[in-house]
Coordinates of C-alpha atoms and ligand atoms in Angstrom, one line a residue:
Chain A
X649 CA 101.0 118.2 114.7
X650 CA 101.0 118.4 111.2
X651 CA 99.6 115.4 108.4
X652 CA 100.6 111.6 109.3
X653 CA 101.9 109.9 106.4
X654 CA 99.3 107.5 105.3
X655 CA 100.0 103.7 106.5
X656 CA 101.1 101.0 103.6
X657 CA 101.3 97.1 103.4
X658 CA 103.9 95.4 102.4
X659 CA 104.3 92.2 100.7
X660 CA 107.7 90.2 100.1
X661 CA 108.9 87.7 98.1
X662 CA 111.3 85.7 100.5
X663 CA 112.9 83.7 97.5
X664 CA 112.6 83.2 94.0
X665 CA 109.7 81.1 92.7
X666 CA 107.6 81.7 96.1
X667 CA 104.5 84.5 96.1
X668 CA 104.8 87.4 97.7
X669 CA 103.6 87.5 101.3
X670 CA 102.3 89.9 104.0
X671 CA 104.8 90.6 106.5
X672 CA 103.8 93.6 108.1
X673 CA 103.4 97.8 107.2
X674 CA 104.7 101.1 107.5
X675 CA 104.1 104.8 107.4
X676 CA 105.7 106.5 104.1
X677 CA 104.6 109.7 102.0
X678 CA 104.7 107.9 98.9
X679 CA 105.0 104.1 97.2
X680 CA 108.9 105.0 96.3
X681 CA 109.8 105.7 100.0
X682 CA 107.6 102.8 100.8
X683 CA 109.4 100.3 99.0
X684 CA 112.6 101.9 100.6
X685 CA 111.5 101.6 103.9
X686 CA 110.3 98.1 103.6
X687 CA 113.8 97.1 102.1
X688 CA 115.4 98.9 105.5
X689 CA 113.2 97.2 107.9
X690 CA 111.6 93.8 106.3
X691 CA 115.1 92.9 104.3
X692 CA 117.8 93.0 106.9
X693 CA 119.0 89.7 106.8
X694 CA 118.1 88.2 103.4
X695 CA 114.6 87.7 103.9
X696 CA 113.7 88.9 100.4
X697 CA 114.3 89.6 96.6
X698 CA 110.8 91.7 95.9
X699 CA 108.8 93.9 97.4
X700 CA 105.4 95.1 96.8
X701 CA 103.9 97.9 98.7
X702 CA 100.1 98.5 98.9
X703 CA 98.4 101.7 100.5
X704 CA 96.4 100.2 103.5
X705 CA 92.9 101.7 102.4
X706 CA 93.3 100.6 98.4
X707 CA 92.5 97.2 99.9
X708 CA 89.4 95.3 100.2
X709 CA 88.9 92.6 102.7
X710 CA 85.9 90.4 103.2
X711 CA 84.4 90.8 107.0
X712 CA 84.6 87.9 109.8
X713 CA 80.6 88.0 109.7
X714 CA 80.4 86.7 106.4
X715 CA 83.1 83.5 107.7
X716 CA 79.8 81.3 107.4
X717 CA 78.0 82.3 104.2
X718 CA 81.2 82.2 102.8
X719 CA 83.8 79.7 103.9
X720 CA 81.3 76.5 105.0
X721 CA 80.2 75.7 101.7
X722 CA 82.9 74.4 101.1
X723 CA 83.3 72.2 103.8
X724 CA 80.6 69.7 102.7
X725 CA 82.1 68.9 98.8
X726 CA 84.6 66.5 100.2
X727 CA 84.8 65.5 96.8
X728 CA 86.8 68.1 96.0
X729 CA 89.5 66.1 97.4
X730 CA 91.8 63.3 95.7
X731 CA 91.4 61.2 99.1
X732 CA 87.6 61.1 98.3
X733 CA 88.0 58.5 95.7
X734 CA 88.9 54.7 95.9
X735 CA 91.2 53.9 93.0
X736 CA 92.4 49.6 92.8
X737 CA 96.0 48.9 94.0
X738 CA 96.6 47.6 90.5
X739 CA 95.8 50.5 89.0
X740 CA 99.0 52.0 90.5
X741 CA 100.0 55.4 91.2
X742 CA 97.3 58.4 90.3
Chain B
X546 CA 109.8 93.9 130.6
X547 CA 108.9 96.4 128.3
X548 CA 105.5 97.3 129.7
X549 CA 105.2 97.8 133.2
X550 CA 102.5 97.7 135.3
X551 CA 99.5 97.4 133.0
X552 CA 96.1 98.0 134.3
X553 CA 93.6 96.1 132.8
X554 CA 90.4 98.0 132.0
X555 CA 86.9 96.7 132.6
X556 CA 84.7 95.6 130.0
X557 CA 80.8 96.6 130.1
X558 CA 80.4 94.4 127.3
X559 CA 77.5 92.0 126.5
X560 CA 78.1 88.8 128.8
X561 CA 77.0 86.3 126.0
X562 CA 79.6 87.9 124.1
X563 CA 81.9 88.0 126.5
X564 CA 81.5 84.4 127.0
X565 CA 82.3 83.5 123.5
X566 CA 84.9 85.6 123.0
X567 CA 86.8 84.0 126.5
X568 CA 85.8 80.2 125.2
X569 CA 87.9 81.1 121.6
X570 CA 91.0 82.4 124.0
X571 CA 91.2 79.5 125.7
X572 CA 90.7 77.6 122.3
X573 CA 93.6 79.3 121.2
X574 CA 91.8 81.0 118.4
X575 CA 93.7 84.3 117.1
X576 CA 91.7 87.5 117.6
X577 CA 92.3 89.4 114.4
X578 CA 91.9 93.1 113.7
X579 CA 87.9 93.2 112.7
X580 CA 87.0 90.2 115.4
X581 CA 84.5 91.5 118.0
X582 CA 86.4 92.2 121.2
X583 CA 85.7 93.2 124.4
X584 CA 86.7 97.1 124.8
X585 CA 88.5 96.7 127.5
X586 CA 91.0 94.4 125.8
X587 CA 91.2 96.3 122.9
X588 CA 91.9 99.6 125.2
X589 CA 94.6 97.5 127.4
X590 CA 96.0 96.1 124.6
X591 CA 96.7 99.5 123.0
X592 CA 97.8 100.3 126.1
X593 CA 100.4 97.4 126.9
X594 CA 101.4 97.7 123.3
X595 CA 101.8 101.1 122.5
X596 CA 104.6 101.0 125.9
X597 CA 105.9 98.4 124.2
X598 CA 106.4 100.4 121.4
X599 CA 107.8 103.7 123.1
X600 CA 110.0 101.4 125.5
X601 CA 111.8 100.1 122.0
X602 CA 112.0 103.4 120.7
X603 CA 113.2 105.3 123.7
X604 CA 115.9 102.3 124.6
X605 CA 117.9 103.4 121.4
X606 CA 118.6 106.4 123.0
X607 CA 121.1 105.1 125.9
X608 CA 122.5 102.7 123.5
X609 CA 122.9 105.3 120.5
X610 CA 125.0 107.5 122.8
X611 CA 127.6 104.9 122.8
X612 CA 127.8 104.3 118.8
X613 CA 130.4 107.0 117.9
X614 CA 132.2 106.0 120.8
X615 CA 132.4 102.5 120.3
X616 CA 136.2 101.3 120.7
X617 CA 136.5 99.5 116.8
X618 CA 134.9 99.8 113.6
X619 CA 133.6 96.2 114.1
X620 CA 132.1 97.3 117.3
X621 CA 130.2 100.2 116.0
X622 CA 128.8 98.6 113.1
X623 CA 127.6 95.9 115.3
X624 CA 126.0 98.1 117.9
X625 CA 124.5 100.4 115.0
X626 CA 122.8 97.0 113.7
X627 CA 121.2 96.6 117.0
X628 CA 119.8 99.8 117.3
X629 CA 118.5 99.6 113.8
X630 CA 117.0 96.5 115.2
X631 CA 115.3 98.7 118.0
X632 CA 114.0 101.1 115.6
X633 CA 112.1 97.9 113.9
X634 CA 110.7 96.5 116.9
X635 CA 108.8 100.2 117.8
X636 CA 107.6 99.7 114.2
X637 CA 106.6 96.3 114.6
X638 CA 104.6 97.5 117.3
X639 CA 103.1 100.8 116.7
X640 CA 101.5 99.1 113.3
X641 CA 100.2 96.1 115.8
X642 CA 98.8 99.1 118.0
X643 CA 97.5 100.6 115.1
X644 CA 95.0 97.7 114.0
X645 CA 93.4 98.1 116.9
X646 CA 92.2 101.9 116.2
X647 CA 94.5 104.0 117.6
X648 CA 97.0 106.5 115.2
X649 CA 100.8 106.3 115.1
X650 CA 100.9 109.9 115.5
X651 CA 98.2 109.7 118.6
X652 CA 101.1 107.4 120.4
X653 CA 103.6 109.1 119.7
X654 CA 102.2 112.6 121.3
X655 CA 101.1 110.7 124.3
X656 CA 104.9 109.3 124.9
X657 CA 106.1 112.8 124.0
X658 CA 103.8 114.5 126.0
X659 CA 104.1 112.1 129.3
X660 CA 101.0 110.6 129.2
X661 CA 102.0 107.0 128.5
X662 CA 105.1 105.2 129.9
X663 CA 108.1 103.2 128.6
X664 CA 110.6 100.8 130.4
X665 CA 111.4 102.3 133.7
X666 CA 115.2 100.8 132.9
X667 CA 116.2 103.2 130.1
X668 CA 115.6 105.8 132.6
X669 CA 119.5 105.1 133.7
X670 CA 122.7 106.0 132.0
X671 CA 124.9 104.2 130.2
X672 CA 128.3 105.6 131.8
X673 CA 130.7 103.4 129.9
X674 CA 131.3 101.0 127.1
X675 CA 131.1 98.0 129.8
X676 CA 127.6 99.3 130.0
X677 CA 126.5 98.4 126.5
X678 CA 127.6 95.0 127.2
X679 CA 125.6 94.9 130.3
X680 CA 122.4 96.4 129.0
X681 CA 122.7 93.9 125.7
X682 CA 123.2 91.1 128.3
X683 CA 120.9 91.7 131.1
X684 CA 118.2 94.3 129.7
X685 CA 118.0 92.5 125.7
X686 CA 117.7 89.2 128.3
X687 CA 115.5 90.4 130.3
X688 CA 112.7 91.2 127.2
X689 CA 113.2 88.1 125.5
X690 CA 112.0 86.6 129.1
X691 CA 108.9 88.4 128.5
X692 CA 108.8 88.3 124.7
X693 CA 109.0 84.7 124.2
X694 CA 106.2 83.3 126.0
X695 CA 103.9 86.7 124.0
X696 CA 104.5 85.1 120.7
X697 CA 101.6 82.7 121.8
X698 CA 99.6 86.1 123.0
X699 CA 95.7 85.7 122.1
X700 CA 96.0 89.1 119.7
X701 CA 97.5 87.7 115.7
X702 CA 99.1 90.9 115.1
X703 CA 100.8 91.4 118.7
X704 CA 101.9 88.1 118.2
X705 CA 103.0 88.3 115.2
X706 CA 105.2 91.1 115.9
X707 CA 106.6 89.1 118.4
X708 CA 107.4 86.1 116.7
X709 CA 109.7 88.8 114.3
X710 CA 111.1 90.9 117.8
X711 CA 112.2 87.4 119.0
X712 CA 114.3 86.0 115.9
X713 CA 116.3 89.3 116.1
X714 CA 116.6 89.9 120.0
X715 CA 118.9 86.3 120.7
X716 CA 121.2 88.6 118.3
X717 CA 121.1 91.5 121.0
X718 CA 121.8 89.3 123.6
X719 CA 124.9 87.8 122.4
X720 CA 126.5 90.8 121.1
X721 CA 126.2 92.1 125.2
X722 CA 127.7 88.9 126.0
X723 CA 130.5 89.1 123.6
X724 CA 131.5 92.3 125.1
X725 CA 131.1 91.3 128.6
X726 CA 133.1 88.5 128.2
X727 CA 136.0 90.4 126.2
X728 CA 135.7 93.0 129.1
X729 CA 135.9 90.1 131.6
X730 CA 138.9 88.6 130.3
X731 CA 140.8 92.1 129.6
X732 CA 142.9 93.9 131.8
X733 CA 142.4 94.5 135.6
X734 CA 141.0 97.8 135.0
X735 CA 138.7 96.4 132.2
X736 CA 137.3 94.0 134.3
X737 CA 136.7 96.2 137.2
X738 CA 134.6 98.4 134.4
X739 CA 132.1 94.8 133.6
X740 CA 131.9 94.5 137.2
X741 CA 130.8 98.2 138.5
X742 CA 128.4 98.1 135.1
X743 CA 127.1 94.3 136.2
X744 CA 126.6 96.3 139.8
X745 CA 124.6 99.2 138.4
X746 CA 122.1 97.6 136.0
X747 CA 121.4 93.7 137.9
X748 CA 118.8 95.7 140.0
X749 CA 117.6 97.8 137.5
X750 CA 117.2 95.0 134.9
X751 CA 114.8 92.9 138.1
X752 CA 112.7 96.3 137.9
X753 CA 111.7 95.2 134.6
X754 CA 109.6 92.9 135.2
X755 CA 107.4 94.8 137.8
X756 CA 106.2 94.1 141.0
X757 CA 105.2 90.7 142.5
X758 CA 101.6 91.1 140.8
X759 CA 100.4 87.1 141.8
X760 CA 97.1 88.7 143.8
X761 CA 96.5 91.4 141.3
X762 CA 93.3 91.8 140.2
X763 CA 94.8 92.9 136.8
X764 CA 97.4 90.6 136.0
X765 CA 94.5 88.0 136.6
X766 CA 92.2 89.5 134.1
X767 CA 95.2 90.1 131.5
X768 CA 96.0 86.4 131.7
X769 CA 93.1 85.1 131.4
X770 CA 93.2 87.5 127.8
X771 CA 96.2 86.0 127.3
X772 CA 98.2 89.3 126.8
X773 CA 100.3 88.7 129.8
X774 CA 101.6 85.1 129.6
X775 CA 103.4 84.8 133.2
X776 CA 103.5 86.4 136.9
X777 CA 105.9 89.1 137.0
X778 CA 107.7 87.0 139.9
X779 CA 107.9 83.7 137.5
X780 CA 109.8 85.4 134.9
X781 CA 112.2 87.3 137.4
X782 CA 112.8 84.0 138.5
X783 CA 113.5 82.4 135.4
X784 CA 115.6 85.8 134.4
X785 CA 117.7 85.0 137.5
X786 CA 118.3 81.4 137.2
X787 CA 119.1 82.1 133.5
X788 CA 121.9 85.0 134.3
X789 CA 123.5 83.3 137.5
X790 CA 125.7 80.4 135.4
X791 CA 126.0 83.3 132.7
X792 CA 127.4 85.7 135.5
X793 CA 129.7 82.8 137.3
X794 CA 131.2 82.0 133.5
X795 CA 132.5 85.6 133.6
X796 CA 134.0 85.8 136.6
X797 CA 131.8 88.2 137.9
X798 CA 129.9 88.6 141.0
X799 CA 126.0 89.6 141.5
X800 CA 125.7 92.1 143.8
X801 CA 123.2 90.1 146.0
X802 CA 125.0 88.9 149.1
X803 CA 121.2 86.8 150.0
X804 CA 121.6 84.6 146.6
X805 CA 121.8 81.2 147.0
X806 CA 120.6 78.2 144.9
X807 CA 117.2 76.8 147.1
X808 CA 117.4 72.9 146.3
X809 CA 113.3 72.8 147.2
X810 CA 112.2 75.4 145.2
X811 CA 114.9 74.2 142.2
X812 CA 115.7 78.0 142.2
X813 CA 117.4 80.6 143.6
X814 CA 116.5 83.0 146.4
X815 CA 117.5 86.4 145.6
X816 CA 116.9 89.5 147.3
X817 CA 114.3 91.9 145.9
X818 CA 114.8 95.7 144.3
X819 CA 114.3 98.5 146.4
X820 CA 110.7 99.2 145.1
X821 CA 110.4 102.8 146.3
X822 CA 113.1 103.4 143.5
X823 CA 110.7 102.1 140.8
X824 CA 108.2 103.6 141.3
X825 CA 110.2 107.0 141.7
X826 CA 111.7 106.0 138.5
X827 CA 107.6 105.9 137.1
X828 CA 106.8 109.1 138.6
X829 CA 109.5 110.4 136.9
X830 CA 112.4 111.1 138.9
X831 CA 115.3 108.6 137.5
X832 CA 118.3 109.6 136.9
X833 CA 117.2 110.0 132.8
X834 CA 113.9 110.9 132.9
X835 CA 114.2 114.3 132.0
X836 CA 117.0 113.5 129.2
X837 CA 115.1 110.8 127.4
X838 CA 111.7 112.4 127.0
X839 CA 113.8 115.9 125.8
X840 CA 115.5 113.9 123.6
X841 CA 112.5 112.3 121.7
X842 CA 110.7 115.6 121.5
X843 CA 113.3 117.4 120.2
X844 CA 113.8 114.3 117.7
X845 CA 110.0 114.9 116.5
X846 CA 110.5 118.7 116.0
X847 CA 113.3 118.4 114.8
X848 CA 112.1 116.2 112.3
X849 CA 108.8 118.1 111.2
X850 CA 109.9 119.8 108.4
X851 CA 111.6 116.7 106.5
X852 CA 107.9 115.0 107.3
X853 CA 105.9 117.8 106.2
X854 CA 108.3 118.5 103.1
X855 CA 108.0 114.4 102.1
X856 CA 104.5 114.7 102.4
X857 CA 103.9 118.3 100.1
X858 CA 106.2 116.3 97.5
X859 CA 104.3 113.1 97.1
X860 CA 100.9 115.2 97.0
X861 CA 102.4 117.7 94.6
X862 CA 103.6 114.7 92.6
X863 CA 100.3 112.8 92.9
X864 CA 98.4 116.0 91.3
X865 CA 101.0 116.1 88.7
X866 CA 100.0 112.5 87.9
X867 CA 96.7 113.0 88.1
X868 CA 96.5 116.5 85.8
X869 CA 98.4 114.4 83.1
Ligands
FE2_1015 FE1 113.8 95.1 120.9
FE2_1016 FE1 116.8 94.2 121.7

């Protein structure tokens, strides 16, 4: 069997003014055919208007271990949030 | 459905580990890609997924033989759409398969070589265009049975995959419809056509969904994994409930003289498949068992040279780049 064209991510915009989002990947020699893929199988019924297409190992990804170290500090600074502050009727909206 | 029969395989996994990882399924907490899982799930899940890959890529084929024969323009563009569809769903799949550390190319020699299955029902023909209604109707309704409950499947990615296989398969069903019902209303001859195709494939399409596997060891372990979401026998029922009205609207008969509507169960009885077939079907001995897997591999060799030549340009182009 002879080499497997490597595996890429691909990102869409689903409508103007939104970010780009992950919907899925595909196999493609090259970043051109990628992108022409994608539109042939992610854009069949208007779903986008941009594509972006990443090779699957040029990305970097944190590791579910680190989940603790990384994501619970955060979880303590409440005050980080507008809803942790009492502000007077009369002061009106803010 | 579109994977038959899958065994589960056991885990020799750590039992504290095991533990935790059931008490997050049943908190409905995604398993993604670099989670810990047991190895039996991942290995039944490449399993159940990769045939659900091969069983969307192989079902082109008895659909595909019908575009260029398809009786207008609108027909065929409509039909080519679907099987466009069908080519997305293998994708869709294969890539799910792939997170879990298995090759596109390693499925696709094991379905060329025989080793893993697809759908026992796209081991039979499609003999006429009445057919291509029938198989849209009973065989696109028959998946969704199965595909609609695995969108809530413990695995992201296979759920994922599913959530997109379902927004596009309510499309294949209704183009079926469409054409049984223009079939249905046509001339006498037409009609007989939806009826003798409606014949063929209702037994077929109950195959699908496997034998009764309520006491299987197997189908315990899978549900408790939430990759199987139902008994084989509760969708098959749901299936049939579901097609009889559709079925009675056309004017056509199901060829089960035993089906009646059971006021106790708040179902119908219906007769079962003749299960010897199946599994003669699985062994390999349907009537398009030969056909199909000649067809892929002759679709992969045929196809080498545009792969290989695709892949010498963009490293040729990439050295280029890189020399500069
Ligand atoms: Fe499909
Ligand atoms: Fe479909």
């Amino acid at each position: 069997m002879s080499k497997e064209w490597p595996l890429w991510e691909i990102f869409i915009r689903g409508q103007h003014g939104l970010s780009h989002r992950h919907v899925g990947s595909l196999h493609a020699p090259d970043a051109e055919m990628a992108i022409k893929n994608a539109r042939d199988v992610y854009t069949r019924r208007n779903e986008g208007v941009s594509i972006w297409v990443v090779e699957a190992n040029n990305i970097s990804a944190s590791s579910p271990s680190e989940k603790g170290p990384l994501y619970e500090p955060s979880e303590s600074k409440i005050y980080r949030h507008p809803t942790f502050f009492d502000i007077p009727d009369e002061v009106g909206h803010m | 459905m579109y994977a038959q029969m899958i065994k589960s395989e056991a885990s020799t996994d750590d039992p504290e580990k095991l533990k935790e990882f059931q008490a997050k399924i049943d908190a409905n907490i995604k398993v993604e890609p670099r989670d810990w899982m047991p190895e039996g799930y991942r290995k039944t899940l490449i399993r159940q997924i990769g045939q659900h890959a091969h069983s969307e890529i192989v079902g082109q084929l008895p659909e595909g033989n019908w575009i260029t024969r398809a009786p207008t323009l609108e027909r065929k563009m409509i039909l080519l759409a679907k099987v466009q569809d069908e080519a997305g769903h293998g994708l869709y799949l294969y890539a799910a398969a792939e997170t879990l550390g298995v090759s596109r190319d390693d499925l696709t020699e094991q379905l060329l070589n025989g080793k893993m299955k697809y759908s026992s029902i796209f081991n039979y023909p499609t003999l006429n265009w009445a057919d291509i209604g029938a198989v849209g109707w009973l065989v696109d309704g028959a998946a969704i049975m199965n595909q609609v409950p695995l969108q809530r499947t413990s695995y992201g990615p296979y759920s994922r995959a599913m959530i997109r296989v379902c927004k596009e398969e309510s499309f294949h069903q209704r183009q079926g419809y469409d054409i049984m019902m223009k079939m249905a209303q046509g001339t006498d001859a037409q009609k007989k056509m939806a009826q003798d195709a409606l014949n063929r494939l209702w037994y077929p399409s109950l195959m699908m969904f496997g034998p009764s596997d309520a006491e299987s060891v197997h189908s315990t372990q899978n549900m408790a994994w939430k990759i199987k979401m139902n008994t084989n026998d509760e969708l098959r029922q749901k299936f049939v409930d579901q097609t009889v009205p559709q079925a009675k609207y056309l004017g056509l008969t199901i060829p089960d003289e035993h089906l009646t509507w059971n006021e106790e169960k708040g179902g119908h009885d219906y007769s079962d498949p003749d299960w010897s077939e199946f599994f003669d079907v699985l062994k390999g001995n349907g009537p398009c068992n030969v056909d199909r897997l000649e067809a892929r591999n002759k679709a992969w060799d045929d196809g080498a040279w545009v792969r290989d030549g695709l892949m010498a340009h963009a490293e040729k182009k990439k050295a280029q780049v890189a020399a500069e």
